[in-house]
Short mmCIF file of C-alpha atoms in Angstrom, two decimals:
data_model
loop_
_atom_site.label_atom_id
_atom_site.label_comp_id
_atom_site.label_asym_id
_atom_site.label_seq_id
_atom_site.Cartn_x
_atom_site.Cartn_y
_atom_site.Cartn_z
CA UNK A 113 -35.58 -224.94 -35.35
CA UNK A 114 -38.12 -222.21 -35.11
CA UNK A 115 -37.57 -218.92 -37.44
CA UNK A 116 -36.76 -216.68 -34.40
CA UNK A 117 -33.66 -219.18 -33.63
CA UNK A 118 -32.84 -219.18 -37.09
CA UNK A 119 -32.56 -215.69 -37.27
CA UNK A 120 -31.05 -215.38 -34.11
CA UNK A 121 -28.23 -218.02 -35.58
CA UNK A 122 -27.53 -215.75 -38.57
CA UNK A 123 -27.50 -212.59 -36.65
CA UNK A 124 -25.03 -214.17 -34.33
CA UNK A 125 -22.76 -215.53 -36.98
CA UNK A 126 -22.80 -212.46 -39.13
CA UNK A 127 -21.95 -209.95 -36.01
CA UNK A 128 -19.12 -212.62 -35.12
CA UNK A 129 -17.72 -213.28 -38.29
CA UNK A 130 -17.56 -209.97 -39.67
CA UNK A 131 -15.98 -208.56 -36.59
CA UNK A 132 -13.18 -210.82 -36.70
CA UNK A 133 -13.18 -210.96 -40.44
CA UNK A 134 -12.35 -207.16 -39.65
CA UNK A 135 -10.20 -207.39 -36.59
CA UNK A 136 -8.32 -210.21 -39.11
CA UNK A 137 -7.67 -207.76 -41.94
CA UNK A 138 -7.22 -204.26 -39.56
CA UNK A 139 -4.32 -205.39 -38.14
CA UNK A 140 -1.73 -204.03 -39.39
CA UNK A 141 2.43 -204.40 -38.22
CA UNK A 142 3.01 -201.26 -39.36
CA UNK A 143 1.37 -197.80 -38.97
CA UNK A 144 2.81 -194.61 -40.30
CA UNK A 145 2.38 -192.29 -37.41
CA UNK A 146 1.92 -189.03 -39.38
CA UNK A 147 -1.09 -191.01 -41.68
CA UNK A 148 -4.56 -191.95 -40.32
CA UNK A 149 -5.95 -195.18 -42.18
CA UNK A 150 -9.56 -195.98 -42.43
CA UNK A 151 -8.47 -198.18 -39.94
CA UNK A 152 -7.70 -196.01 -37.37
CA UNK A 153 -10.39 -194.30 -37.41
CA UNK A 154 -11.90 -197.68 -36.41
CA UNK A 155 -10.45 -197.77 -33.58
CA UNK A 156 -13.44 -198.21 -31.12
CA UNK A 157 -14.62 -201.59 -33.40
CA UNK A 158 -11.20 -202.82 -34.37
CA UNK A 159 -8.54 -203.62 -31.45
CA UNK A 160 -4.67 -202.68 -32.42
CA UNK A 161 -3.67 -205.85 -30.75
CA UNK A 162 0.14 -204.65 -31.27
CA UNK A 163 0.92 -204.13 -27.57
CA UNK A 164 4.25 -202.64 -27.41
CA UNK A 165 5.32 -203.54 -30.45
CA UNK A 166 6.72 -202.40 -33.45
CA UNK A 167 7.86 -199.82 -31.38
CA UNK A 168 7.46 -199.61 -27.46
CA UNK A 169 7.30 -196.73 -24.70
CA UNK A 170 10.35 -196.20 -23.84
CA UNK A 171 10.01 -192.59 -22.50
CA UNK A 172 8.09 -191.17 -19.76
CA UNK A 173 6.08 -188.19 -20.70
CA UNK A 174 6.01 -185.12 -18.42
CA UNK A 175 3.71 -182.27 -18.50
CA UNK A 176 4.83 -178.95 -17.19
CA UNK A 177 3.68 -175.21 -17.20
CA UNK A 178 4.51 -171.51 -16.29
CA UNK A 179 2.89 -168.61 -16.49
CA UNK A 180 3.92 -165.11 -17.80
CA UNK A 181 3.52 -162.14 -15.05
CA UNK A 182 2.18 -158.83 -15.92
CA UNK A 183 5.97 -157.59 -15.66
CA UNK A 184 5.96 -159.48 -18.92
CA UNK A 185 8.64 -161.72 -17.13
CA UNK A 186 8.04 -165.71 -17.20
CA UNK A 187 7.98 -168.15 -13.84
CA UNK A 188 9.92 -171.49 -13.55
CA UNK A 189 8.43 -174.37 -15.49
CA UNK A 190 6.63 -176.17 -12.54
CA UNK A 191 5.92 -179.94 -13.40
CA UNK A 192 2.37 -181.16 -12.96
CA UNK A 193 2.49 -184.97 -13.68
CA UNK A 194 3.53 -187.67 -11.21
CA UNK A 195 3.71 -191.51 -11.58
CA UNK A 196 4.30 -193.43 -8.78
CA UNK A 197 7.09 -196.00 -7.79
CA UNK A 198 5.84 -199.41 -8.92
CA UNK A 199 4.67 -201.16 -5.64
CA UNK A 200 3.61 -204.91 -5.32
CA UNK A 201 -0.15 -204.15 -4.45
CA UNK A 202 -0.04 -202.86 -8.64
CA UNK A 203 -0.18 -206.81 -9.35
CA UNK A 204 -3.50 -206.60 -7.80
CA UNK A 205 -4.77 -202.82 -7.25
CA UNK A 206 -3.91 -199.72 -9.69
CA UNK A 207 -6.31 -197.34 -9.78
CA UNK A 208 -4.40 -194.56 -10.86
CA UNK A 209 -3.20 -196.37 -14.05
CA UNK A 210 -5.61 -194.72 -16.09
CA UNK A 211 -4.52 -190.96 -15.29
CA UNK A 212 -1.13 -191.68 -15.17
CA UNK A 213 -1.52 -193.63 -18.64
CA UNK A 214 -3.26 -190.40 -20.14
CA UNK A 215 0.23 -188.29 -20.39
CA UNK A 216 1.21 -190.83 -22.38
CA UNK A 217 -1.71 -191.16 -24.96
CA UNK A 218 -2.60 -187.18 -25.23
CA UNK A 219 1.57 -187.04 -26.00
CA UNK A 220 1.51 -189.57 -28.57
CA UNK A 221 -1.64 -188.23 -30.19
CA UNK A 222 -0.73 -184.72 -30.11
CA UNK A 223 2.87 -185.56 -31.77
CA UNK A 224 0.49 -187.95 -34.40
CA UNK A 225 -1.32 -184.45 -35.33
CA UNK A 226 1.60 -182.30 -35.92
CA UNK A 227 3.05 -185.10 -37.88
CA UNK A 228 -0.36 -185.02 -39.63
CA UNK A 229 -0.04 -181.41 -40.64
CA UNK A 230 3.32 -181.83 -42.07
CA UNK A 231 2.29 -184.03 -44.26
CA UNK A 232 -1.13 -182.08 -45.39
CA UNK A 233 -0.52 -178.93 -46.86
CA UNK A 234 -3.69 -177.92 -46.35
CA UNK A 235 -3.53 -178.62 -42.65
CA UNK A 236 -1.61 -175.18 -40.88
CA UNK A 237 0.32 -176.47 -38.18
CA UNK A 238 -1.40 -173.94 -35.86
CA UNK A 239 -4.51 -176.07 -35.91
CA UNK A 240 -3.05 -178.61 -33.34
CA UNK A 241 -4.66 -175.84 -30.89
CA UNK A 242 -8.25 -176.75 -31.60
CA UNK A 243 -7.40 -180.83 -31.22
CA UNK A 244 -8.45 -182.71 -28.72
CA UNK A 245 -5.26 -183.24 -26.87
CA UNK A 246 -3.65 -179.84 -26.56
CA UNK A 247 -7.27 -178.42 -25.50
CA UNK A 248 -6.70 -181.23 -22.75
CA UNK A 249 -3.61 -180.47 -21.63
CA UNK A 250 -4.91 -176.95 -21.98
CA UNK A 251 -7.82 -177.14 -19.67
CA UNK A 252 -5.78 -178.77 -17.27
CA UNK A 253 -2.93 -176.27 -16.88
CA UNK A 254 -5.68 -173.92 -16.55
CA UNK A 255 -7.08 -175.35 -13.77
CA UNK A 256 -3.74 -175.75 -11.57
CA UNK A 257 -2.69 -172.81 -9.55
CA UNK A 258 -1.81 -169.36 -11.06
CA UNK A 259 0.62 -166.69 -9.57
CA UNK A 260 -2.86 -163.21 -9.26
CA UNK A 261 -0.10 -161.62 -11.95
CA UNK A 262 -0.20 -163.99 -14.38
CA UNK A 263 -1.32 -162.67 -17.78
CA UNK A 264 -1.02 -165.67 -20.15
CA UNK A 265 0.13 -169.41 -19.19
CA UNK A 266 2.12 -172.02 -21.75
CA UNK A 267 2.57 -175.17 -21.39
CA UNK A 268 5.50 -177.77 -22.49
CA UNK A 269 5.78 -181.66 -22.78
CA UNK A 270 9.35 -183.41 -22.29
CA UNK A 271 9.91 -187.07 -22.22
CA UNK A 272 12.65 -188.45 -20.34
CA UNK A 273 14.06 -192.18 -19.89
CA UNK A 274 12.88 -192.73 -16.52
CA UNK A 275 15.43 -194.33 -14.40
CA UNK A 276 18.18 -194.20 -16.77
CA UNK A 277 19.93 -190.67 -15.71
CA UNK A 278 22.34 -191.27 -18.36
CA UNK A 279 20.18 -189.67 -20.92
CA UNK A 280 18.79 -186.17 -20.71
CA UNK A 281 15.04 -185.35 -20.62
CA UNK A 282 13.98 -183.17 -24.05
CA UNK A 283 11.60 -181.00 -25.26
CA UNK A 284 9.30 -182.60 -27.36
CA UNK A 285 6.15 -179.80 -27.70
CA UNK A 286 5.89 -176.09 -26.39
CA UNK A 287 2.63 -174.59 -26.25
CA UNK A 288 1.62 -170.97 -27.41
CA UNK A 289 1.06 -168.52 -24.37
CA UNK A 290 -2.56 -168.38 -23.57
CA UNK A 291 -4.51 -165.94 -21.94
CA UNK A 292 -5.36 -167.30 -18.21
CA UNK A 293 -8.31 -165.15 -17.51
CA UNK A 294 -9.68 -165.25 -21.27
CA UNK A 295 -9.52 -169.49 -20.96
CA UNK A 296 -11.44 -168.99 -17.44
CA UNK A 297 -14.29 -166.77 -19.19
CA UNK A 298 -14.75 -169.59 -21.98
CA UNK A 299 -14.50 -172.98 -21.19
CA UNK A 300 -12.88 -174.93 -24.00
CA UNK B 74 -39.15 -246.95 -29.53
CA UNK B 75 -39.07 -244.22 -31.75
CA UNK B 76 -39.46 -241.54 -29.60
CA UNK B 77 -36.59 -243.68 -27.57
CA UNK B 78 -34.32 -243.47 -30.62
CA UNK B 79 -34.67 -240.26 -31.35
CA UNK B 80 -34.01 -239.71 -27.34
CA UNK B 81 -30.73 -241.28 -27.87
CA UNK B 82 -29.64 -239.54 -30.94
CA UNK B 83 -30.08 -235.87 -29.16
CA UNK B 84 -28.40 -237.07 -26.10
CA UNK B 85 -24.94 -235.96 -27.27
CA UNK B 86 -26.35 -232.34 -28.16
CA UNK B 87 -27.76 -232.30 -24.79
CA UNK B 88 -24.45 -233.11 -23.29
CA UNK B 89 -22.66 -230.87 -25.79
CA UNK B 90 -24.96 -227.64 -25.00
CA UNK B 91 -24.50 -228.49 -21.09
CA UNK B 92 -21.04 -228.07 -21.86
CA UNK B 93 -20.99 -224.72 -23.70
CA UNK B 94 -22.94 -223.14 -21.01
CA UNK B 95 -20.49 -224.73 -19.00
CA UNK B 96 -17.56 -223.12 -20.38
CA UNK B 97 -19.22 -219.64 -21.04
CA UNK B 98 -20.26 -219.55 -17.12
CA UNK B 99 -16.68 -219.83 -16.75
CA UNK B 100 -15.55 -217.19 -19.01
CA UNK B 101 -18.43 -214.99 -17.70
CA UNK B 102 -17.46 -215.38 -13.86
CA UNK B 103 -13.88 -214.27 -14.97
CA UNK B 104 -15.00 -211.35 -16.55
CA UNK B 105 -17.27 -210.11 -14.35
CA UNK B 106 -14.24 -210.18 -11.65
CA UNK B 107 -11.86 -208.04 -14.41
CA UNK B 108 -14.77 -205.30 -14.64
CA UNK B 109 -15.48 -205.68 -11.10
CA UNK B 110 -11.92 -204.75 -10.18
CA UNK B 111 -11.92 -202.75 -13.39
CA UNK B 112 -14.80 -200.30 -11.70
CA UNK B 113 -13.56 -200.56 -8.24
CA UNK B 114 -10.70 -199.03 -9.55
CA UNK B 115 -12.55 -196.41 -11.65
CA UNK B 116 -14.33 -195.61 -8.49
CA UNK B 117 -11.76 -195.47 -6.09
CA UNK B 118 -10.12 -192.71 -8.20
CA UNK B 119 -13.38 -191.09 -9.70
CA UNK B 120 -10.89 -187.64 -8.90
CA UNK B 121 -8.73 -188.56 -11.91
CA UNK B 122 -12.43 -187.80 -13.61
CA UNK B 123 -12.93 -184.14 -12.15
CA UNK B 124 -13.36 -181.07 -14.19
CA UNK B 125 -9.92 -179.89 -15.22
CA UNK B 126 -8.33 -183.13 -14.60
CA UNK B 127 -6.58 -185.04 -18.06
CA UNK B 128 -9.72 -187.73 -17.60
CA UNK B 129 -12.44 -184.80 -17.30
CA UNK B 130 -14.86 -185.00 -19.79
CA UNK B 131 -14.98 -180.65 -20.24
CA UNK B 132 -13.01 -182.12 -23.64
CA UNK B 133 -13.18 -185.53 -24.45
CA UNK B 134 -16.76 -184.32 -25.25
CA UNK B 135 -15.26 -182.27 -28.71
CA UNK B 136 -14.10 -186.02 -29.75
CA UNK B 137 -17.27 -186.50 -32.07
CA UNK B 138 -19.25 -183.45 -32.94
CA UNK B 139 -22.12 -185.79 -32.68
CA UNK B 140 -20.94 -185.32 -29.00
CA UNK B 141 -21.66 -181.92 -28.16
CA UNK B 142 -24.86 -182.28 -30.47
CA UNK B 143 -28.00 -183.45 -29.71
CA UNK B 144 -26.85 -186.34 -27.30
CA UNK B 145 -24.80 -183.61 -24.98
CA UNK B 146 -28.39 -183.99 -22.95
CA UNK B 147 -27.74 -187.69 -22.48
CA UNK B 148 -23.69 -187.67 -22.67
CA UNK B 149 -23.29 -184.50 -20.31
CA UNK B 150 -24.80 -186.24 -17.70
CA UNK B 151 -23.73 -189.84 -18.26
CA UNK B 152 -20.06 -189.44 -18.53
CA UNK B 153 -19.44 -186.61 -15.71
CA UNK B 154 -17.90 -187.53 -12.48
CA UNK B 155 -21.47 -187.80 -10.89
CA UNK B 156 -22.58 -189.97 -13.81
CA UNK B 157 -19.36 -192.04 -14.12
CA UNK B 158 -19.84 -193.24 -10.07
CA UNK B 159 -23.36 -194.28 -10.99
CA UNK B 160 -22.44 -196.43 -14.23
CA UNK B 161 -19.37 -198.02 -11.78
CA UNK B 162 -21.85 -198.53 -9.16
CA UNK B 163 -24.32 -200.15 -11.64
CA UNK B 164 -21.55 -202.24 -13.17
CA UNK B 165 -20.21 -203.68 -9.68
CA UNK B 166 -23.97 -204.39 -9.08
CA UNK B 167 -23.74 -206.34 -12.59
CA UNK B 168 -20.79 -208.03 -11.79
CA UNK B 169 -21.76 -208.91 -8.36
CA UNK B 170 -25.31 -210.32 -10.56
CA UNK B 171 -23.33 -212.55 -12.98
CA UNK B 172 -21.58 -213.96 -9.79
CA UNK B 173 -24.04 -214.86 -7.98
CA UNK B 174 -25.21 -218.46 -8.27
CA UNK B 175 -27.32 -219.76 -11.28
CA UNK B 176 -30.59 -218.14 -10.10
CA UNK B 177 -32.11 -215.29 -11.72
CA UNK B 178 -31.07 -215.70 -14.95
CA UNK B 179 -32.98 -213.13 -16.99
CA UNK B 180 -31.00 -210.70 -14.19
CA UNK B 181 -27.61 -211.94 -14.87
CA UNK B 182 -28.47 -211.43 -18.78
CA UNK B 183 -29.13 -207.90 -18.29
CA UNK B 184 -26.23 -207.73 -16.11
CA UNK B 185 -23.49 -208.75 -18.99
CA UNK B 186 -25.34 -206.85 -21.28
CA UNK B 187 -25.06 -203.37 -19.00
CA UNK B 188 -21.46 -204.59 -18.61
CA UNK B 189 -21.00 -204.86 -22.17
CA UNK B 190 -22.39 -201.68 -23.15
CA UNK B 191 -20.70 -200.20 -20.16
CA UNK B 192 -17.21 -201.26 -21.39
CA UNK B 193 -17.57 -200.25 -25.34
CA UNK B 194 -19.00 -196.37 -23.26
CA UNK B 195 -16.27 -196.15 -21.12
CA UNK B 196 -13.70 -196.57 -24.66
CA UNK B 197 -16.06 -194.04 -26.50
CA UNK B 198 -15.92 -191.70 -23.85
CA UNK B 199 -12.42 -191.42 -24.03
CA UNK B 200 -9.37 -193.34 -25.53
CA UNK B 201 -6.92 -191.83 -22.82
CA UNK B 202 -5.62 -194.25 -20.11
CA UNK B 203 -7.25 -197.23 -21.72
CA UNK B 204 -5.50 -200.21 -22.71
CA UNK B 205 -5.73 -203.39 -24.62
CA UNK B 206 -7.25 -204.78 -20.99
CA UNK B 207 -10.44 -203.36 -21.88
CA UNK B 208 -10.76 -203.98 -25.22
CA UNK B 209 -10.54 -207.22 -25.13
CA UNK B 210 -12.46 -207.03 -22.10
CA UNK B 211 -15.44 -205.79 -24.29
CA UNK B 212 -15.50 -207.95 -26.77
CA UNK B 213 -15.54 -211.14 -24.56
CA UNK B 214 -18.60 -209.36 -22.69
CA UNK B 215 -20.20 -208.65 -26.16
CA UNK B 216 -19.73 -211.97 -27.23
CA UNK B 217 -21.19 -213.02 -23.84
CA UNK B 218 -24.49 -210.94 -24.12
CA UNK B 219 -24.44 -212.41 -27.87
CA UNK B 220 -24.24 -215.98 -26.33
CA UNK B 221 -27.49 -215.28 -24.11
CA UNK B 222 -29.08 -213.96 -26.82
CA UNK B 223 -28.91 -217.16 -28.82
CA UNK B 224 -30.91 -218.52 -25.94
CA UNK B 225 -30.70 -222.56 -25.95
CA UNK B 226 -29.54 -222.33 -29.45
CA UNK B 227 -25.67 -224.33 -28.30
CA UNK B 228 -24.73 -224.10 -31.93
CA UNK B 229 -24.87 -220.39 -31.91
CA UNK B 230 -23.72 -220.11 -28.35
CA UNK B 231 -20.57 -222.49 -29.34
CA UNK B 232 -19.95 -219.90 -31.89
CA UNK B 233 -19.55 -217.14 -29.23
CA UNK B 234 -16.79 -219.16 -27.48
CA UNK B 235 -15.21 -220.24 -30.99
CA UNK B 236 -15.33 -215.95 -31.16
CA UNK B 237 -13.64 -215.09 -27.79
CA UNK B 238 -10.90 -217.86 -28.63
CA UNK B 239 -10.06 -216.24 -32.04
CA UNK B 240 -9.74 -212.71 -30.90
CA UNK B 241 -7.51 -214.28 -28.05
CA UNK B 242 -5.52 -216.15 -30.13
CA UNK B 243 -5.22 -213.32 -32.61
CA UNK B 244 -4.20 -211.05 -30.13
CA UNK B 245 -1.24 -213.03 -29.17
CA UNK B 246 -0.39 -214.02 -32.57
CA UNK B 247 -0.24 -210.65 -33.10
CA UNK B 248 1.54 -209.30 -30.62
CA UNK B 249 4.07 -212.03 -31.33
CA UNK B 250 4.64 -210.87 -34.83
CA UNK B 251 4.64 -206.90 -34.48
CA UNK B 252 7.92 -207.66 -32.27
CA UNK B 253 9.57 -210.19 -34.35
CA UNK B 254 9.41 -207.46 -36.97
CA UNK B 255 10.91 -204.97 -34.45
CA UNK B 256 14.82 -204.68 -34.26
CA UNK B 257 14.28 -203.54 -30.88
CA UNK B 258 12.67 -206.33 -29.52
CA UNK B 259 14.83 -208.56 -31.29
CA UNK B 260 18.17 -207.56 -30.01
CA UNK B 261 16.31 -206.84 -26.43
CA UNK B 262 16.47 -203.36 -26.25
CA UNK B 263 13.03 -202.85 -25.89
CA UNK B 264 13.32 -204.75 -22.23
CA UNK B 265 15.67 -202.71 -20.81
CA UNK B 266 14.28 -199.39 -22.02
CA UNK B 267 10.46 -200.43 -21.06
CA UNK B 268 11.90 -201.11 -17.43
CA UNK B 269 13.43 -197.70 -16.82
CA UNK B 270 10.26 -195.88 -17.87
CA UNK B 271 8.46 -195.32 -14.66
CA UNK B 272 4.99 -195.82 -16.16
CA UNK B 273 5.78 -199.30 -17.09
CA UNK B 274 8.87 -200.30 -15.37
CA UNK B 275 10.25 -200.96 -12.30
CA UNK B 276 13.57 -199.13 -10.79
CA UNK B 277 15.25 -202.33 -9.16
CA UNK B 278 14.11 -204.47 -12.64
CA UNK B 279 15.55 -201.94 -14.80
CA UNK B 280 18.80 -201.44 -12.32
CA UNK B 281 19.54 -205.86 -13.12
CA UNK B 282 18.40 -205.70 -16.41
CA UNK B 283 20.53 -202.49 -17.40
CA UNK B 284 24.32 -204.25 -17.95
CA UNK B 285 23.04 -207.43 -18.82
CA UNK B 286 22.01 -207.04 -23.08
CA UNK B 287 22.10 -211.11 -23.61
CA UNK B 288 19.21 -211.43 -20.62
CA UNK B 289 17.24 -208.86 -22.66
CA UNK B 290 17.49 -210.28 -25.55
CA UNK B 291 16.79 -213.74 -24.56
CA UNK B 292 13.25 -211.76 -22.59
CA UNK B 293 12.81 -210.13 -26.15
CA UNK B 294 12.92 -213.58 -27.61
CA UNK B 295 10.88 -215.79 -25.39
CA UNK B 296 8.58 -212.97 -25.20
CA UNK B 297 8.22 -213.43 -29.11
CA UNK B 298 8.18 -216.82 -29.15
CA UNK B 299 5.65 -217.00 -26.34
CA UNK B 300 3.35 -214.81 -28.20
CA UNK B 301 3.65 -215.61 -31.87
CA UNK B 302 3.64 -219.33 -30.86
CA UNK B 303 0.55 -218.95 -28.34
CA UNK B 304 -1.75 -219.11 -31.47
CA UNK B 305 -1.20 -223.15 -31.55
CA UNK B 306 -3.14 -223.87 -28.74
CA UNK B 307 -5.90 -224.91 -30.40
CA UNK B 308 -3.83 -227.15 -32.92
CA UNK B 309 -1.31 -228.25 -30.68
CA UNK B 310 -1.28 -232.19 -28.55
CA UNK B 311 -2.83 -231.88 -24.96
CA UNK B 312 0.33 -231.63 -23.01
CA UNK B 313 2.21 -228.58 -25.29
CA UNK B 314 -1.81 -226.78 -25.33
CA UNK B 315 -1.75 -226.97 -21.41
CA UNK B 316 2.21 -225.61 -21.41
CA UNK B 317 0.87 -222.69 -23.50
CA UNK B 318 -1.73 -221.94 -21.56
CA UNK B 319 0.55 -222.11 -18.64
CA UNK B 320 2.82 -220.13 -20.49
CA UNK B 321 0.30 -217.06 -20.86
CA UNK B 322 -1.17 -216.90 -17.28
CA UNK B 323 2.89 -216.66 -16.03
CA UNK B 324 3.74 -213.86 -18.85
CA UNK B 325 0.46 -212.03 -17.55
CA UNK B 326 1.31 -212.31 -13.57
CA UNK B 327 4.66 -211.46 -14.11
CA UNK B 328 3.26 -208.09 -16.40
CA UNK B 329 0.84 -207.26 -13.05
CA UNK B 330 3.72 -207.47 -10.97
CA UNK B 331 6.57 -205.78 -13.06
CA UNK B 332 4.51 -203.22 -14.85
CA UNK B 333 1.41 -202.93 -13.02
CA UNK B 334 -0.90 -204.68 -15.34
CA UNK B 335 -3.24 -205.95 -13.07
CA UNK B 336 -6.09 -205.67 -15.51
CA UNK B 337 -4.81 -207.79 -17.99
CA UNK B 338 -4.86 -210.98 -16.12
CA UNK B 339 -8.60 -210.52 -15.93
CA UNK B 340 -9.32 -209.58 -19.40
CA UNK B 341 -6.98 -212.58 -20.88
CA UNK B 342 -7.57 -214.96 -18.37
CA UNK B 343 -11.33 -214.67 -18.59
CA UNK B 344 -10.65 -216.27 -22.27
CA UNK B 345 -9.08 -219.17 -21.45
CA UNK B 346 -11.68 -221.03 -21.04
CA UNK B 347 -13.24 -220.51 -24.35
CA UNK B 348 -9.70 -221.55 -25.82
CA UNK B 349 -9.53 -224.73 -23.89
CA UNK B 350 -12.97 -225.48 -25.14
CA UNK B 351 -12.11 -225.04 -28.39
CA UNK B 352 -8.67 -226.23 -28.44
CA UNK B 353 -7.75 -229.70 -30.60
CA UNK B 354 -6.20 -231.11 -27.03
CA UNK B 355 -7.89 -229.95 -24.83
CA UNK B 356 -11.21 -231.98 -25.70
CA UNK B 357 -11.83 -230.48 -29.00
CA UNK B 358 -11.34 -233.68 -30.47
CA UNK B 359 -13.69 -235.39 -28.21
CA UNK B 360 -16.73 -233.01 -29.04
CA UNK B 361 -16.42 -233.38 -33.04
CA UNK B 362 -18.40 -236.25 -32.95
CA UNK B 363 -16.69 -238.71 -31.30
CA UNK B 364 -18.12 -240.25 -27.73
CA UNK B 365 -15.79 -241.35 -24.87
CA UNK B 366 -15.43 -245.17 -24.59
#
C-alpha cells in the first residue's frame, strides 16, 4: 500500500469514526427546550435523529397579522399561512413541504428563545426581537399587503389542533407593533 | 507458480472490492434520485425562496455573523432565489451524472461531491423546512464522495458503507427509543393527534383513527417496536433481516402517503443497501473470510 492510500485510509476512518463516535454520544432522549447544549449548537454536524419523539407536533402553527390605522384604530387579524389538504401525489411530489414546514420551525424556535430568556437573567425578554425567527416572521408580514393608513403592523402566532374542532386554537406569541414604513426604509 | 499463488490469494479481495463498488453504486443511484426529486422540488417552488417570503434569505443571512461578514460577497449571491435555481440546476445535472451508466467516472465523482456539498449548503443556509430527509441525505452523499476518495482502496471504501449502515441503524434505534420513553406514544396519543394536524396528517386518517384509542396505541407500539428493533438487522438470521428491511420500506411508503413524506423514502431507502451489505444475514457472514462451496 502506497503512503497516499495509507493516508487516505486514516483520513477516511478518522472523519467516519469520529462523526459517528459524535452522532453516538449527541443523541440525546431528552432536551430541555428552554437550554441550548453544546450539542445543539451542533446541529449542522450532529443529526437529532428523534423524529417525533419524545414529544410530537401535534398543533398546526398559524401566522397572522393586522395593522394599526392612523385613526389609531386596529384591522382584523388576517391569516397569512396555508397548508394544503394532504393529496396522494404528496407520496411522490411535495414541493411546498418546505414553506409550509417553516411555520412550524420559526414557532418552535421562537418559543425555545423566550424560554431561553426566562431562564437567563441576563437575557431581557425584549431581545427575542433581534432573533432570527421573529425578524422572519417580521420581514414577511412586512411584505404582505398594507391598508395606505397603516401606521405600525403586529403580528401573532396561534396553534390550533387541525382537524379536531373540539379544541380551540390559542395564542401562543403576540408581536410588538412595528412601524410599517420605518421596516420598509431599513431592511432587517 | 509464485506469481500464480499469490494470484489466487488476492482473488477474494478482488471479488470482495467488486462487491463494495457494487453496493455503493447502488446506494449512490438511490441517492442521486432523493436529491434529484429533492431539487426538482426546490425548483418547482423556488417562490417559497423570494424576498419577503419565510424561506427568503433577507434573514437567514443574520444566522452566523460570519454570514453577513466577509463571505456576504459569496453567500449573497449563492443562496438568493437566482443563485438557489442555479445550485438546483447544477445538482439535477449531478444527479442526472451519477445516473448515467459507468462511463465518465472522474464526472460522476465530482457530481456526488457537488451533491454533497450542495446538501450540507442547503442545511447551513437555513434550518427552516428541513427535515431528517436531508440530513441523512447528506451524510450518505458525504460518505459517498469519501468512498471515491479512497480510490481502489475497498478496505476504506467498505468502511464508508459500514458508515452509512450505522447512522441508519442509529437513526432508527433512535427513533425507536425517544418514543418508548414518551407516554404519548406509548398509550397512542401521539397517532391520533399527529393525524389531525394538517401539516402532517390527513383529515379522513385522523376522522378513523379519532374514536378508536386501542388502534393508536397498537400504531404507537408497532411503530416502537419497528424502530427500536430495526437496529438488529445486521445481527439478526437472513429471513427476520429481510422482514426488517421489509418492515422499514412499508413504514416509509405508508409516511409518503399519510403525511407527505415523500423525501424520506429516498433518503432511507438509498441506505439499504449499505445495511444489507453489512448485515450478518444478508451475506455478511459470507464476506468475513469464508468462500462459497
Amino acid at each position: 500500500m502506497g503512503g497516499r492510500q495509507q493516508a487516505v485510509r486514516v483520513a477516511v476512518y478518522a472523519t467516519l469514526g469520529g462523526w459517528l463516535g459524535l452522532s453516538v454520544v449527541g443523541q440525546k432522549l431528552f432536551r430541555a427546550p428552554g437550554r441550548r447544549s453544546w450539542w445543539d449548537k451542533l446541529y449542522l454536524l450532529i443529526p437529532d435523529w428523534r423524529f417525533f419523539a419524545p414529544d410530537p407536533g401535534i398543533h398546526d402553527f398559524h401566522l397572522l397579522y393586522r395593522d394599526e390605522l392612523e385613526d389609531g384604530s386596529l384591522t382584523p387579524w388576517k391569516e397569512i399561512t396555508s397548508v394544503e389538504e394532504r393529496r396522494w401525489s404528496h407520496a411522490f411530489w411535495h414541493p411546498h413541504r418546505r414553506v409550509e414546514k417553516c411555520i412550524f420551525d420559526i414557532s418552535k424556535e421562537l418559543t425555545k428563545f423566550i424560554e431561553e430568556c426566562h431562564r437567563d437573567p441576563d437575557r431581557p425578554v425584549e431581545s427575542v426581537q433581534v432573533s432570527v425567527p421573529y425578524l422572519t416572521l417580521l420581514a414577511h408580514v412586512t411584505e404582505q399587503s398594507h391598508a395606505p393608513a397603516t401606521t405600525c403592523t403586529q403580528f401573532l402566532v396561534s396553534i390550533s389542533a387541525g382537524y379536531d374542532e373540539h379544541d380551540e386554537p390559542r395564542a401562543i406569541f403576540l408581536s410588538a407593533l412595528h412601524p410599517v414604513e420605518q421596516l420598509a426604509s431599513s431592511t432587517v | 507458480m509464485t506469481d500464480r499463488v499469490k494470484a489466487l490469494a488476492s482473488a477474494p479481495d478482488t471479488d470482495e472490492a467488486a462487491e463494495v463498488d457494487k453496493v455503493l453504486r447502488r446506494v449512490e443511484q438511490l441517492a442521486a434520485v432523493g436529491a434529484g426529486v429533492s431539487s426538482l422540488e426546490a425548483l418547482a417552488a423556488i417562490r417559497d425562496v423570494e424576498h419577503g417570503s419565510l424561506l427568503s434569505w433577507q434573514v437567514a443571512r443574520t444566522r452566523f455573523p460570519w454570514m453577513v461578514g466577509r463571505a456576504a460577497r459569496v453567500l449573497d449571491v449563492v443562496f438568493d432565489k437566482e443563485g438557489l435555481r442555479a445550485l438546483h440546476g447544477l445538482r439535477l445535472v449531478s444527479a442526472g451524472t451519477v445516473l448515467a451508466g459507468r462511463r465518465n467516472r472522474a464526472g460522476k465523482r465530482a457530481a456526488k461531491a457537488y451533491l454533497a456539498g450542495s446538501s450540507h449548503a442547503m442545511r447551513l443556509r437555513s434550518p427552516y423546512g428541513s427535515d431528517g430527509s436531508e440530513v441523512l441525505l447528506s451524510i450518505t452523499l458525504t460518505a459517498l464522495t469519501l468512498a471515491d476518495l479512497a480510490k481502489d482502496d475497498a478496505r476504506a471504501r467498505k468502511a464508508c458503507l459500514w458508515f452509512i449502515a450505522a447512522q441508519s441503524c442509529l437513526s432508527y434505534g433512535i427513533a425507536g427509543a425517544a418514543k418508548a420513553v414518551s407516554p404519548v406514544w406509548r398509550d397512542g396519543s401521539a397517532i391520533r393527534d399527529i393525524f389531525r394536524t394538517k401539516i402532517f396528517g390527513q383529515r379522513e386518517l385522523f376522522r378513523f383513527l379519532n374514536d378508536k384509542p386501542r388502534l393508536n396505541r397498537a400504531i404507537g407500539w408497532v411503530t416502537i417496536g419497528g424502530e427500536a428493533l430495526f437496529p438488529l438487522v445486521l445481527l439478526a438470521p437472513k429471513p427476520i433481516a429481510r422482514g426488517l428491511l421489509a418492515v422499514g420500506l412499508s413504514f416509509h411508503t405508508g409516511n409518503a402517503v399519510a403525511m407527505g413524506l415523500n423525501r424520506f423514502v429516498w433518503a432511507f431507502v438509498s441506505t439499504y443497501p449499505a445495511i444489507e451489505y453489512c448485515a450478518r444475514g444478508l451475506g455478511g457472514d459470507r464476506r468475513k473470510g469464508q468462500p462459497e462451496s
